[in-house]
Coordinates of C-alpha atoms and ligand atoms in Angstrom, one line a residue:
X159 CA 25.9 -15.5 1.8
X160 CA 27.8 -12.5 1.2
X161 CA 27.2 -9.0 2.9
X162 CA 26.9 -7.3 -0.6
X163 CA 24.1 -10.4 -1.3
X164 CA 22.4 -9.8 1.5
X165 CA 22.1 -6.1 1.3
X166 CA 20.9 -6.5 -2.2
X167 CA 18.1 -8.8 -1.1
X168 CA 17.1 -5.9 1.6
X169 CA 18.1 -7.8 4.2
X170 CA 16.8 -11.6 3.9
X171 CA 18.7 -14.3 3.1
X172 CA 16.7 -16.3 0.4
X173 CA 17.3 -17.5 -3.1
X174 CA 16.7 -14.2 -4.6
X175 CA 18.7 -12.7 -7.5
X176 CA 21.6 -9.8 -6.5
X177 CA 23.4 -7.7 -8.6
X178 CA 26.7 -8.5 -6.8
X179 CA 26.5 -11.9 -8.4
X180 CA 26.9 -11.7 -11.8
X181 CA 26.6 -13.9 -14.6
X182 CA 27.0 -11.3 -17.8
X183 CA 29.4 -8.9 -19.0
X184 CA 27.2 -6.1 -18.3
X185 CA 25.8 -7.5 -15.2
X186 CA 29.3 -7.9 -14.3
X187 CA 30.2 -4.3 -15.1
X188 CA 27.3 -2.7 -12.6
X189 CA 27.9 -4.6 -10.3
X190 CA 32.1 -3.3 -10.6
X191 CA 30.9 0.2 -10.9
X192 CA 28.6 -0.2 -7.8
X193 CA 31.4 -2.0 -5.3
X194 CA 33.3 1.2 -6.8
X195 CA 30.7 3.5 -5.9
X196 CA 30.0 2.1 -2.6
X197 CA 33.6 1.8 -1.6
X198 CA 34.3 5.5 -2.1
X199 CA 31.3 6.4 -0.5
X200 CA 32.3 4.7 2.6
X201 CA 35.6 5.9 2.1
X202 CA 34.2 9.9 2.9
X203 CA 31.7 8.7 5.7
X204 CA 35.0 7.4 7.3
X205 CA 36.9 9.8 7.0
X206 CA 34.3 12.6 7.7
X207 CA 32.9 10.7 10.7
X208 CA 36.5 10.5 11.9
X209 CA 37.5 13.8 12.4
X210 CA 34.0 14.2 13.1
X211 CA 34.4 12.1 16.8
X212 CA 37.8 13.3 16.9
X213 CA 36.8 17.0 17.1
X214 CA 34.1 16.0 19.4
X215 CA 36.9 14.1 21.9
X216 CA 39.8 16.0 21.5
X217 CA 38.2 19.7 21.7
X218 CA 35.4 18.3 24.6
X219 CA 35.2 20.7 28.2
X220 CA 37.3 19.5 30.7
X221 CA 36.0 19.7 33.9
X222 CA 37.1 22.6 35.5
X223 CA 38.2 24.6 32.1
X224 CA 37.3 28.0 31.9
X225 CA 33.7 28.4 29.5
X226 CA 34.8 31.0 27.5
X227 CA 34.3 30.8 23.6
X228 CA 37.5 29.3 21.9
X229 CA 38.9 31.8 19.5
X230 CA 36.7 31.8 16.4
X231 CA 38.7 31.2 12.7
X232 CA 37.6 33.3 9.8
X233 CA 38.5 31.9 6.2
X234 CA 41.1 29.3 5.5
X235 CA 42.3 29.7 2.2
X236 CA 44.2 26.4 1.6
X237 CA 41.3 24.7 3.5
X238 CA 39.0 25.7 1.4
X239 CA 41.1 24.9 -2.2
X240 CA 41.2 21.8 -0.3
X241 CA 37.7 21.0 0.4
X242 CA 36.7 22.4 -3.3
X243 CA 39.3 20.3 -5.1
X244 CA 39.2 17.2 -3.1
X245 CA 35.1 17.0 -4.3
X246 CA 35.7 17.7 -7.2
X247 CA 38.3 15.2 -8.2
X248 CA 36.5 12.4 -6.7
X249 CA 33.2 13.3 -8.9
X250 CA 35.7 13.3 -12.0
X251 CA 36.7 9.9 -11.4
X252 CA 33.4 9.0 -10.6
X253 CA 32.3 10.3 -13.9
X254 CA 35.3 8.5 -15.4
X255 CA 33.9 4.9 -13.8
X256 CA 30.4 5.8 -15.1
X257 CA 31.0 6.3 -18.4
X258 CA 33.3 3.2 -19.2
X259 CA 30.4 0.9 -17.4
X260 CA 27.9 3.7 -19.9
X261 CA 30.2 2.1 -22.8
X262 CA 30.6 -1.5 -21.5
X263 CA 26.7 -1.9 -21.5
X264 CA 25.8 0.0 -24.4
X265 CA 23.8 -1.5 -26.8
X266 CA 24.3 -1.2 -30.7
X267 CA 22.3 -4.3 -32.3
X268 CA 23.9 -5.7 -35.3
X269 CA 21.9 -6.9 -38.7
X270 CA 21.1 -10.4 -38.1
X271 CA 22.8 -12.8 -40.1
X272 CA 23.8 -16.4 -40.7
X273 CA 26.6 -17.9 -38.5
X274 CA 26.3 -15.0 -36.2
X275 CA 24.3 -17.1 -33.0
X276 CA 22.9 -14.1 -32.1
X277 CA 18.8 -14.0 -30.6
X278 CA 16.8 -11.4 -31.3
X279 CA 13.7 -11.3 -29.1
X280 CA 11.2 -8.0 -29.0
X281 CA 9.5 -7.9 -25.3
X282 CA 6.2 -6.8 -25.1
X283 CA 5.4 -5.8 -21.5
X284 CA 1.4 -5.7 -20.7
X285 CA -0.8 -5.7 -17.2
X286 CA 0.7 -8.4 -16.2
X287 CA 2.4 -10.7 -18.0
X288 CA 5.6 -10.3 -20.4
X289 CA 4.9 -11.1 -24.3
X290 CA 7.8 -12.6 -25.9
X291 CA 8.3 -12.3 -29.8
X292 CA 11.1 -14.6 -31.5
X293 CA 12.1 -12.8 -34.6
X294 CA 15.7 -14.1 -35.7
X295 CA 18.2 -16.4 -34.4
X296 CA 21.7 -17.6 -35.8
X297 CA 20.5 -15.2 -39.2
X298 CA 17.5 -17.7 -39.6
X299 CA 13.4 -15.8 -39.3
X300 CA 11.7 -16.9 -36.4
X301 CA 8.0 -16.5 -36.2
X302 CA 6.5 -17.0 -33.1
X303 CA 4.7 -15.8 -29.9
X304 CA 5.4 -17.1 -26.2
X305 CA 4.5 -15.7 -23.2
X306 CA 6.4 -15.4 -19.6
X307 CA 9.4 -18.0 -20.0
X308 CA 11.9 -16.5 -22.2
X309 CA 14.6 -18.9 -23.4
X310 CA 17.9 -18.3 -24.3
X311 CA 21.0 -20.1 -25.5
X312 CA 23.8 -20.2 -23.3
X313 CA 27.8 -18.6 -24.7
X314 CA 30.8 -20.8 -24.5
X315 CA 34.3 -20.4 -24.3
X316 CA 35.2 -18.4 -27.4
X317 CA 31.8 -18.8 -28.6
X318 CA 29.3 -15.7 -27.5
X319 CA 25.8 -16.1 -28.0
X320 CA 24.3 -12.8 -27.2
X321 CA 20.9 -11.8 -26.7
X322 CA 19.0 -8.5 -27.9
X323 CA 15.9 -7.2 -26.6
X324 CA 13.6 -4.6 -28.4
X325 CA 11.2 -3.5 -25.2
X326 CA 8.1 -2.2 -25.8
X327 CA 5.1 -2.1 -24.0
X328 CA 1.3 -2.5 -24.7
X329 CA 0.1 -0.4 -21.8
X330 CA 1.9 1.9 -19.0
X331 CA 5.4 1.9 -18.2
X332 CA 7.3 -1.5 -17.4
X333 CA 10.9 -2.5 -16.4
X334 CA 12.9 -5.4 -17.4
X335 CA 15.2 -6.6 -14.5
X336 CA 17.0 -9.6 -13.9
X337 CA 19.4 -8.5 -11.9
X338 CA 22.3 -11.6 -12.3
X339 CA 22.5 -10.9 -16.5
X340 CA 21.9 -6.8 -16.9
X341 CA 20.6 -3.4 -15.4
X342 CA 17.1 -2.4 -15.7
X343 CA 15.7 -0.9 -18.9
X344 CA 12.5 0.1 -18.7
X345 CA 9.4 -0.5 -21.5
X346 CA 7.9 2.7 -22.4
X347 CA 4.6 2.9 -23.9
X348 CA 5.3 4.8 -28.1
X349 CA 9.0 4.0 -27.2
X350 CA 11.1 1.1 -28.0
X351 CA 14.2 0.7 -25.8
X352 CA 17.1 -1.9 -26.5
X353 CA 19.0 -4.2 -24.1
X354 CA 21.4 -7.0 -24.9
X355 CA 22.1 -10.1 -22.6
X356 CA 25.0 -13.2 -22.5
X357 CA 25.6 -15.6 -19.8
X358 CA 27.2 -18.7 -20.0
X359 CA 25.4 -20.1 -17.0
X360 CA 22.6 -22.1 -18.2
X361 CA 19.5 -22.6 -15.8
X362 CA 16.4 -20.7 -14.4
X363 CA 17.6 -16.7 -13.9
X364 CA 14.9 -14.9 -12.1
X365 CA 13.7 -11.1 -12.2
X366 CA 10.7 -9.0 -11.7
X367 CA 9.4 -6.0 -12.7
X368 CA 10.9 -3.0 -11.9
X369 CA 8.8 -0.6 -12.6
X370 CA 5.3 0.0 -10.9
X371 CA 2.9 -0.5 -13.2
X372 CA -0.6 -1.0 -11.1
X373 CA -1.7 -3.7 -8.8
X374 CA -0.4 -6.8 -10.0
X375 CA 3.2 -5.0 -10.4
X376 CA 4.7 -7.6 -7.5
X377 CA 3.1 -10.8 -10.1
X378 CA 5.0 -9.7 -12.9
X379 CA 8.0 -11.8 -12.1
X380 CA 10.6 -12.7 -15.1
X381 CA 12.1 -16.6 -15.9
X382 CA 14.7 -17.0 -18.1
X383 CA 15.5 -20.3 -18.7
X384 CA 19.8 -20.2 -20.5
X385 CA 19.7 -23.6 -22.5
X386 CA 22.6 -25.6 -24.0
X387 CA 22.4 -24.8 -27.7
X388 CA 21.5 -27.9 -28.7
X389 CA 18.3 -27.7 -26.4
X390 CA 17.5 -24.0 -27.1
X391 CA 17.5 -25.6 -31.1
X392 CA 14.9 -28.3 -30.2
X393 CA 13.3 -25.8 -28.1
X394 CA 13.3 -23.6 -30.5
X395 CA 11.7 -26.0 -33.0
X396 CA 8.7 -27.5 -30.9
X397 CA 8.0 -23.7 -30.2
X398 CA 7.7 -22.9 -34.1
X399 CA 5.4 -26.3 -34.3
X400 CA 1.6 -25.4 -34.3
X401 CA -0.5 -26.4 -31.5
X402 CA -1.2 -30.8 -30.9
X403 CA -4.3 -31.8 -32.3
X404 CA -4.6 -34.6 -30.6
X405 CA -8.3 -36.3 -31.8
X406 CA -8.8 -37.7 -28.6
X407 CA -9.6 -33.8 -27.1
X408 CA -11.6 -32.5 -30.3
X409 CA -14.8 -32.0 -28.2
X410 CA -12.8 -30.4 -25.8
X411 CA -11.1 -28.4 -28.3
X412 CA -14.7 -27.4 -29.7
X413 CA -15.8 -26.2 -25.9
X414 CA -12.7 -23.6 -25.9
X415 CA -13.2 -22.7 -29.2
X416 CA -17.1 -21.9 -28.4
X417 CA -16.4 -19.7 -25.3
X418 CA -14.7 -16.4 -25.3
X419 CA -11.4 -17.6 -24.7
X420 CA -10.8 -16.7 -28.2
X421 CA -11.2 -12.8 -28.5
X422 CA -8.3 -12.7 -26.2
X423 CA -6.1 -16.0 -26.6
X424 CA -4.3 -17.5 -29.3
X425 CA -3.7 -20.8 -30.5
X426 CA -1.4 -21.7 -33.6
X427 CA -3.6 -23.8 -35.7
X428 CA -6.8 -23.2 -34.6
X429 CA -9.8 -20.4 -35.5
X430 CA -8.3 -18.8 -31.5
X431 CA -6.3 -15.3 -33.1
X432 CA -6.4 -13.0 -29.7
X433 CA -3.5 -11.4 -29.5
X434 CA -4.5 -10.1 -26.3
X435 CA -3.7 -11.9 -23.9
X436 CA -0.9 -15.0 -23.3
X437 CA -0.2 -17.0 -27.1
X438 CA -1.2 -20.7 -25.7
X439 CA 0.1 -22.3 -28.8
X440 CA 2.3 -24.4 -26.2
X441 CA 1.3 -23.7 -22.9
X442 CA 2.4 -26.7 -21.3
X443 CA 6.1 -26.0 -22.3
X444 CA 6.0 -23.6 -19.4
X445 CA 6.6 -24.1 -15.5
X446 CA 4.2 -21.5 -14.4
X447 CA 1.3 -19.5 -15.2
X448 CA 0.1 -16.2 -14.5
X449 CA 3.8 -14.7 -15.1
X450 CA 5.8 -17.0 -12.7
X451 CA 3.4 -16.5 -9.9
X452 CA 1.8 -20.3 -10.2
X453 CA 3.3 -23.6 -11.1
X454 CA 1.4 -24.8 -13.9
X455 CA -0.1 -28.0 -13.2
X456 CA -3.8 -29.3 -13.8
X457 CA -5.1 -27.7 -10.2
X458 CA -3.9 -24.7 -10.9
X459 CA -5.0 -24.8 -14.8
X460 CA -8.5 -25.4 -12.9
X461 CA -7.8 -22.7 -10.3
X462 CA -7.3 -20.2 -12.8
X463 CA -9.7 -20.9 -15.0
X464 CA -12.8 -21.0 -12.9
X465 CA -11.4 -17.6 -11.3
X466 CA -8.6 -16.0 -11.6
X467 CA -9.3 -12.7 -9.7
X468 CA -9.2 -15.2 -7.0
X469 CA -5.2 -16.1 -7.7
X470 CA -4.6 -12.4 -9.3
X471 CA -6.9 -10.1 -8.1
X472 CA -6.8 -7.0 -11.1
X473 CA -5.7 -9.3 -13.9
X474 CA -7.6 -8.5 -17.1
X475 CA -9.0 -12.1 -17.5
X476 CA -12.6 -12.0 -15.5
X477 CA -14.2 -15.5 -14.0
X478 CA -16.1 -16.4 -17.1
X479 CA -19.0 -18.0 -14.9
X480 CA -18.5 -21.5 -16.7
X481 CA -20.2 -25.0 -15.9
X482 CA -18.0 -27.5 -14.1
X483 CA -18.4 -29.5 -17.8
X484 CA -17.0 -26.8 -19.6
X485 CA -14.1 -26.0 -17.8
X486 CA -12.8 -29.8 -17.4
X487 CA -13.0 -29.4 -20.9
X488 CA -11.3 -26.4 -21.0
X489 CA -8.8 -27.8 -19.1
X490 CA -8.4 -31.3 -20.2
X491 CA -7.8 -29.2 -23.9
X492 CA -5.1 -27.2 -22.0
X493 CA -3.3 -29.9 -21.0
X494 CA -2.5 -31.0 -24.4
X495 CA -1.2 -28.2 -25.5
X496 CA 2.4 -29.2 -25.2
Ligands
CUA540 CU1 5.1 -4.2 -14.9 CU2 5.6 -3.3 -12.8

């Protein structure tokens, strides 16, 4: 692990994203600017801190020197052009830098159209969780919900495949980071804010929420999962599928549909509309509940369902108080929901 790595991840050397390894274009640009920044910065420290200890060794008292006050220097006129000009120059180029990474990372969404492989994705962010709305890809009209796991398809050589994101958010301020494919733009409640993403490296990219927005602000983590394009297509076509109806599960169906899980939950295909809380249309397409903070698996399905203030202490979804028979139902209907 690099220095620049491990100063990014405050010290600890773990798996967790850093800027100063990019995998975008504008990831790639920050992270420039910021080497930039960080190498003229230390640049001045060195060279102030230098004539700093210089002065502090060269001009010390030598023992038996007389105490008297050196003779005292009133104005300097070429040192002070020198100390105004130097500044300012640097800030100039600074400003120079800024505003080519400004340009580099701009975003300016194009019409969506046929042939153009671009993904267009509005991000909801909400207490705690991240909603995810497909709206177009490659010019055709998506129409789906998903929550937490955001999928993408991944550019090749000579054929980009960006990514735009309309951020909005259903409650208090938000901020989409993950730091290895773009800078932070936050999700501002009456606001919508654009971002665009393209990485060639497929794979889980992680981020988190960079923004405080209340208790569960640390379990509002971010997945991205970059898919070849042939598995973002199929991906993309089991997503746009209404929920299994397997017949095996309909009285376990019938026991979600009869408990509250409704008002707040939605599930393609079925009398569940909430648009509340996480779509669970295909629930089981994702690693991890509770916005990346669980892996989703039956115990935890069970964990969360007979509390999750337990798991996420703050969350909006309360313990429901349900039988042990109703929630192996519950669950059991979850699990099918692939
Ligand atoms: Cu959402 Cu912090």
């Amino acid at each position: 692990m690099d220095f620049f790595t491990l100063l990014a991840n405050g010290g600890s050397a773990g798996d967790s994203p850093s800027i100063f390894d990019s995998a975008s274009p504008a990831a790639e640009s920050i992270s420039n600017l910021s080497i930039l920044v960080l190498a003229v910065s230390g640049l001045i420290f060195l060279v102030v801190e230098g004539i700093l200890f210089y002065s502090v060794f060269r001009f010390r008292r030598r023992r038996g020197e007389d105490t008297a006050e050196p003779p005292q220097v009133y104005g300097s006129k070429s040192i002070e052009i020198a100390w105004t000009a130097a500044p300012a120059l640097i800030v100039f180029f600074l400003v120079l830098a800024i505003t080519r990474t400004l340009w580099e990372v701009e975003v300016d969404p194009p019409k969506p159209q046929a042939g153009d492989q671009t993904l267009f994705v509005t991000v909801v962010g909400r207490q705690w969780w991240w909603e995810y709305r497909y709206e177009y890809y490659d010019g055709r009209k998506l129409d789906f919900i998903t929550a937490n796991e955001l999928h993408l398809p991944a550019s090749a050589e000579g054929a980009a495949r960006r990514v735009y994101l309309r951020l909005e958010s259903a409650d208090v301020c938000h901020s989409f980071w993950v730091p290895r494919l773009a800078g932070k733009t936050d999700l501002i409640p009456g606001h919508t804010n654009e971002m665009w993403l393209e990485t060639r490296e497929t794979g889980l990219h992680v981020g988190q929420c960079a923004e405080y927005c209340g208790t569960q602000h640390a379990g509002m983590l971010l997945r991205l999962v970059v898919e070849e394009p042939a598995d973002f297509e199929r991906w993309l076509e089991r997503e746009a599928r209404p929920a299994a109806d397997a017949p095996q599960v309909r009285a376990a169906r019938d026991v979600f549909l009869a408990q509250s899980c409704v008002n707040c939950h939605r599930v393609r295909g079925t009398p569940a509309q909430g648009t509340y809380a996480p779509d669970l249309t295909h629930l089981m397409s994702r690693k991890t509940l509770a916005s990346g903070i669980l892996e989703n698996n039956r115990e935890n399905l069970d964990r969360w369902v007979r509390d999750p203030q337990s798991i996420k202490s703050g969350c909006l979804m309360p313990d429901f108080k349900l039988s042990d028979a109703e929630r192996e139902q519950i669950v059991l209907y979850l699990l099918t929901l692939e």
